[in-house]
Amino acid sequence: MARSIHPSSHLPLALLLPLVVACAGAAGAAEEEILCRCHHGGLHDHAGQAAAAAAAGEPAPRQYAPDRAVDMLHLKIDCTPDFARHSVRATTSLSFKPIARPLSALRLDAVDLTVHAVRAEAAGAAVPVADVVVARDSITVSFAEPIPPGREATLHVDHSAEPRRGLYFRTPDMGYPAGDTHVWTQGESHEARHWFPCHDYPNEKCTTEMICHVPPAMTVLSNGRLVGEETDPATGLKAVRWLQDKPHVSYLVCLVAGHLVKLEGKHRDVPLAFWTQPSTAAVAANSFRDTPGIMAYFEDEIGVPFPWVKYDQVTIQDFVAGGMENTSLTTLTDQTLFSGETENIRTTRSLDAHEMAHQWFGDLVTCKDWSHLWLNEGFATYYSHLHAGHLLGKDELLYGLWLDAENKILPNAADPRPIVFKGYRDAREQFDWRAYPKGSWVLHMLRHQLGADLYRQAVRTYLERHAYGTVTSDDFRQVLEETSGRPLDRFFDQWLYHARHPDLKIDYRWQAEEKLAHVTVRQTQPVSADVLLFAFPATFRFVLPDGTVVDRTVAVDGATHEFDFALAAQPVLVRFDPELTLLARVDFDLPEAMQLVQLERADDPIGRIRAVKALGAKKTRGAVERLGRVLREDPFRGVREQAAAALQAAGSDEALDELSRSLAQPDARVRRRVVEALAAFYRPQVMERLVAVARDEPNPAIRAAALEGLAKYGDPQARDALLDGLRSESFRQEVAAGAIAALAATHDESLLEALVRTVKARGDAFPPRVLARALETAGRLGNERTEKETVREFLLAHTADQRLPVRSAALAALGELGDPRARPVLEGFAQLGPDDRVGKVATEALEKLRQRQPAVPQEVKELRGELSRVADEQRKLRAEIEGVDRRVKERVAPPAPPAAPAAGSAPAPTAP
């Protein structure tokens, strides 16, 4: 139930306040529900509500796709961004057909939009609109007569907004270079509604059209194909029209407009372009070079041609993520740009492949709701790995999967949530290790169990059957079963609908008389309603003294299994899962003699890594010497990286000697890892080596690693190196960023003045993220001082910075500083609320301030807490009331003139 507040019933704030207080208190649940729903409810994933409910210990509601009263056919946005006011004015036109019932009212997702007028039409004639209700998160249009099912109608909404989400400006008044001015949009997961009205959920698709009016010197990019450009002599603005004539979801609708430089390419007849801001155009080619090859590989591997008319990529300054796969137009963080000095440490290839894979998995075929997000993100992650294997060899494919398992999946064993999970509060909770690396691993296991050819056939059928539609995990399962003839219910149940992975304890012994290899496999993971005993094929590889390799695959589906394998001779090596086809934590302790044999298996990079880790755990002199040889001689960089890590973990003087002998690495990634391993040791000779690397190494990423390693040394030589690094110049100030990170770790407040002086002198040369790190470091070092006023004022000045990373860092740094005199400023920003990025940071900073305050008597704490709660409630209530007041004044269209309105036009929109 919703309530409309018409202009004639608007009450002054002073009269309305008692009513609101009563509603929040004893007036009854009905009134409270009306108030809360009008001003806060209705979003499928509202972060503020989610946080409040979680804090109260309420169980999370199960999330499902919303109803579709209509079939959306076409969405047209005709907009004009105002770069000076950071606002947008637009007319959004939505063409639709009611699906099953006559449509009396259409509700659209829309957050904080000011609605100026609403019109409707069908078959060239006006459709009378009876009422328009504008709530904080929606627009509901009621029609004078219900629209019958199957009849096409179009709704036009004139609106404007100053969006806090969804549409973002990068302008000189915000601190960005004047020549780089641009505006951009981000729709996923529910941000489209912040700048245009729509059905903002992935269970609806339609074609779209974008018309954007900008100064003639600017470029406009959007989904689909460019239809035309023309300049309006009256306004001097250029109107650019794009048409996406194949259906896609609202969160993939994208607009980027501003000063951009273009690089061009082509794959077959598909035009390719890479756009970036003029200030970074010189290095743009580094990030574009892999795109044609990635598209060619994906077409061959997937079996479905690239499904869109063109493919553009564009960099965004201070983007909110790494990349976003908008249909035919991927937006990328500008951090993806890199200079050649970093050798192979920086590359865009993986991100490029991930976002392009989404053009099939996520764009062509889209998850119906966020519980099935892995169908978007798991596929994109896995196909990025597949491309790495295609381009660089199978070792890279396996190493990427192994790293995902070791670093992202296995450490989360205690998480009881499955991949397909409906108990989330906010859609953003789904974008984690379950959807990305674990989803990727599910596909990898399927590809192995079905075979690559059958898997490809199933994926092609899946895409062709559901092209331009929405899908669930069961849609994919059905295609796999049809293609393979195998029931996969159990596979999907254990890997997708239940949590975790198996923990395996494997024991081996040789029975000489029978010439049998006896193997015991135990599943040791805790079994519960959330976690099952897993069923999977398990492969053992036996290497015999004459070099013969014997593979045996068995079925495991219980808690304990024992297997006997007849062999011609006692094996010199026993390997479990030699092709890395099972996601599991494996405890299989082999004799050192077998580990040494495994190190020599050139065809088994993961086996060599496992041997390296096992030898590193032994920490004997012989093991350390062997690891040093591996670090210098192994042909695969992944094995060498892990050898450096194992020597670091060994921590002995002998391990340090081996690392020191191994700095001359041809692969820059390994060279940096050796520097990081050296930096873990606290020795005078290590400090001298790190100072030399920081001074002489040409690669800025490795210089930065060396500087970070100097943080633990109070020696003047180390201090001078850090200050030299702070003042140095490198692409995106990567070396200075390393020095700043080291300063933070020193806890030496005497370095604060040099940092502040550098920021004041050349802060404009620091990219926002580097400047943000400098501010956080200033807060941390300032906390070491008794006198905090100088650094407090320094940080407060940066809270006025319009760049999100800088402002957020300044607020976080005030929390680190621990000066209670910063509280009023933090409280002001905290009022933005927990669903605002800046408001969330300010709230966390306030909590740090509270934690740093000296202990006070419990009764005083309780009194302060009660007063704080009362004040918070009063602020919220006043904000809600003022919001009603503002919306009635600003959002409600002016009263209609005395003359009768034109047919199809709406009466004045009303606030709830």
mmCIF file of N, CA and C in Angstrom, residues 236-272:
data_model
loop_
_atom_site.group_PDB
_atom_site.id
_atom_site.type_symbol
_atom_site.label_atom_id
_atom_site.label_comp_id
_atom_site.label_asym_id
_atom_site.label_seq_id
_atom_site.Cartn_x
_atom_site.Cartn_y
_atom_site.Cartn_z
ATOM 1 N N GLY A 236 23.703 25.102 -30.295
ATOM 2 C CA GLY A 236 25.122 24.872 -30.540
ATOM 3 C C GLY A 236 25.595 23.498 -30.116
ATOM 4 N N LEU A 237 24.683 22.657 -29.644
ATOM 5 C CA LEU A 237 25.050 21.321 -29.195
ATOM 6 C C LEU A 237 24.928 20.307 -30.325
ATOM 7 N N LYS A 238 25.777 19.324 -30.266
ATOM 8 C CA LYS A 238 25.761 18.235 -31.235
ATOM 9 C C LYS A 238 24.908 17.096 -30.685
ATOM 10 N N ALA A 239 23.943 16.635 -31.481
ATOM 11 C CA ALA A 239 23.111 15.493 -31.092
ATOM 12 C C ALA A 239 23.673 14.243 -31.765
ATOM 13 N N VAL A 240 24.054 13.267 -30.945
ATOM 14 C CA VAL A 240 24.626 12.018 -31.449
ATOM 15 C C VAL A 240 23.654 10.892 -31.108
ATOM 16 N N ARG A 241 23.312 10.078 -32.130
ATOM 17 C CA ARG A 241 22.312 9.014 -31.931
ATOM 18 C C ARG A 241 22.939 7.648 -32.153
ATOM 19 N N TRP A 242 22.741 6.762 -31.155
ATOM 20 C CA TRP A 242 23.184 5.369 -31.237
ATOM 21 C C TRP A 242 21.962 4.467 -31.118
ATOM 22 N N LEU A 243 21.997 3.338 -31.841
ATOM 23 C CA LEU A 243 20.895 2.379 -31.813
ATOM 24 C C LEU A 243 21.428 0.982 -31.525
ATOM 25 N N GLN A 244 20.923 0.368 -30.464
ATOM 26 C CA GLN A 244 21.207 -1.032 -30.151
ATOM 27 C C GLN A 244 19.960 -1.830 -30.554
ATOM 28 N N ASP A 245 20.024 -2.481 -31.728
ATOM 29 C CA ASP A 245 18.816 -3.088 -32.291
ATOM 30 C C ASP A 245 18.629 -4.550 -31.909
ATOM 31 N N LYS A 246 19.438 -5.041 -30.989
ATOM 32 C CA LYS A 246 19.235 -6.373 -30.427
ATOM 33 C C LYS A 246 19.030 -6.203 -28.925
ATOM 34 N N PRO A 247 18.132 -6.977 -28.324
ATOM 35 C CA PRO A 247 17.755 -6.718 -26.929
ATOM 36 C C PRO A 247 18.866 -7.014 -25.931
ATOM 37 N N HIS A 248 18.905 -6.210 -24.892
ATOM 38 C CA HIS A 248 19.819 -6.404 -23.762
ATOM 39 C C HIS A 248 19.170 -5.812 -22.517
ATOM 40 N N VAL A 249 19.791 -6.030 -21.355
ATOM 41 C CA VAL A 249 19.171 -5.612 -20.093
ATOM 42 C C VAL A 249 19.529 -4.166 -19.766
ATOM 43 N N SER A 250 18.766 -3.587 -18.854
ATOM 44 C CA SER A 250 18.940 -2.164 -18.526
ATOM 45 C C SER A 250 20.316 -1.866 -17.956
ATOM 46 N N TYR A 251 20.878 -2.795 -17.145
ATOM 47 C CA TYR A 251 22.157 -2.472 -16.511
ATOM 48 C C TYR A 251 23.304 -2.425 -17.508
ATOM 49 N N LEU A 252 23.068 -2.876 -18.742
ATOM 50 C CA LEU A 252 24.104 -2.824 -19.773
ATOM 51 C C LEU A 252 23.993 -1.588 -20.658
ATOM 52 N N VAL A 253 22.966 -0.769 -20.452
ATOM 53 C CA VAL A 253 22.845 0.480 -21.205
ATOM 54 C C VAL A 253 23.968 1.413 -20.766
ATOM 55 N N CYS A 254 24.680 1.965 -21.726
ATOM 56 C CA CYS A 254 25.877 2.754 -21.387
ATOM 57 C C CYS A 254 25.952 4.028 -22.204
ATOM 58 N N LEU A 255 26.426 5.067 -21.564
ATOM 59 C CA LEU A 255 26.732 6.341 -22.211
ATOM 60 C C LEU A 255 28.079 6.824 -21.712
ATOM 61 N N VAL A 256 28.957 7.174 -22.634
ATOM 62 C CA VAL A 256 30.212 7.856 -22.317
ATOM 63 C C VAL A 256 30.324 9.026 -23.274
ATOM 64 N N ALA A 257 30.539 10.225 -22.744
ATOM 65 C CA ALA A 257 30.659 11.409 -23.588
ATOM 66 C C ALA A 257 31.742 12.307 -23.030
ATOM 67 N N GLY A 258 32.548 12.866 -23.925
ATOM 68 C CA GLY A 258 33.600 13.770 -23.471
ATOM 69 C C GLY A 258 34.713 13.872 -24.478
ATOM 70 N N HIS A 259 35.873 14.295 -24.007
ATOM 71 C CA HIS A 259 37.053 14.440 -24.851
ATOM 72 C C HIS A 259 37.797 13.110 -24.872
ATOM 73 N N LEU A 260 37.830 12.463 -26.024
ATOM 74 C CA LEU A 260 38.395 11.130 -26.146
ATOM 75 C C LEU A 260 39.248 11.029 -27.401
ATOM 76 N N VAL A 261 40.258 10.172 -27.328
ATOM 77 C CA VAL A 261 41.137 9.889 -28.465
ATOM 78 C C VAL A 261 40.924 8.431 -28.850
ATOM 79 N N LYS A 262 40.936 8.140 -30.153
ATOM 80 C CA LYS A 262 40.539 6.825 -30.657
ATOM 81 C C LYS A 262 41.698 6.075 -31.313
ATOM 82 N N LEU A 263 41.799 4.786 -30.987
ATOM 83 C CA LEU A 263 42.617 3.837 -31.732
ATOM 84 C C LEU A 263 41.674 2.863 -32.411
ATOM 85 N N GLU A 264 42.001 2.430 -33.621
ATOM 86 C CA GLU A 264 41.086 1.582 -34.376
ATOM 87 C C GLU A 264 41.729 0.258 -34.766
ATOM 88 N N GLY A 265 40.888 -0.748 -34.940
ATOM 89 C CA GLY A 265 41.292 -2.058 -35.407
ATOM 90 C C GLY A 265 40.102 -2.761 -36.013
ATOM 91 N N LYS A 266 40.290 -4.038 -36.362
ATOM 92 C CA LYS A 266 39.187 -4.795 -36.944
ATOM 93 C C LYS A 266 39.469 -6.276 -36.784
ATOM 94 N N HIS A 267 38.404 -7.051 -36.527
ATOM 95 C CA HIS A 267 38.459 -8.510 -36.608
ATOM 96 C C HIS A 267 37.351 -8.933 -37.555
ATOM 97 N N ARG A 268 37.716 -9.610 -38.620
ATOM 98 C CA ARG A 268 36.776 -9.903 -39.699
ATOM 99 C C ARG A 268 36.104 -8.592 -40.111
ATOM 100 N N ASP A 269 34.749 -8.556 -40.015
ATOM 101 C CA ASP A 269 34.035 -7.326 -40.357
ATOM 102 C C ASP A 269 33.568 -6.579 -39.110
ATOM 103 N N VAL A 270 34.118 -6.924 -37.945
ATOM 104 C CA VAL A 270 33.716 -6.274 -36.693
ATOM 105 C C VAL A 270 34.671 -5.115 -36.400
ATOM 106 N N PRO A 271 34.194 -3.874 -36.424
ATOM 107 C CA PRO A 271 35.072 -2.744 -36.088
ATOM 108 C C PRO A 271 35.446 -2.786 -34.605
ATOM 109 N N LEU A 272 36.711 -2.521 -34.329
ATOM 110 C CA LEU A 272 37.210 -2.470 -32.960
ATOM 111 C C LEU A 272 37.760 -1.070 -32.702
#
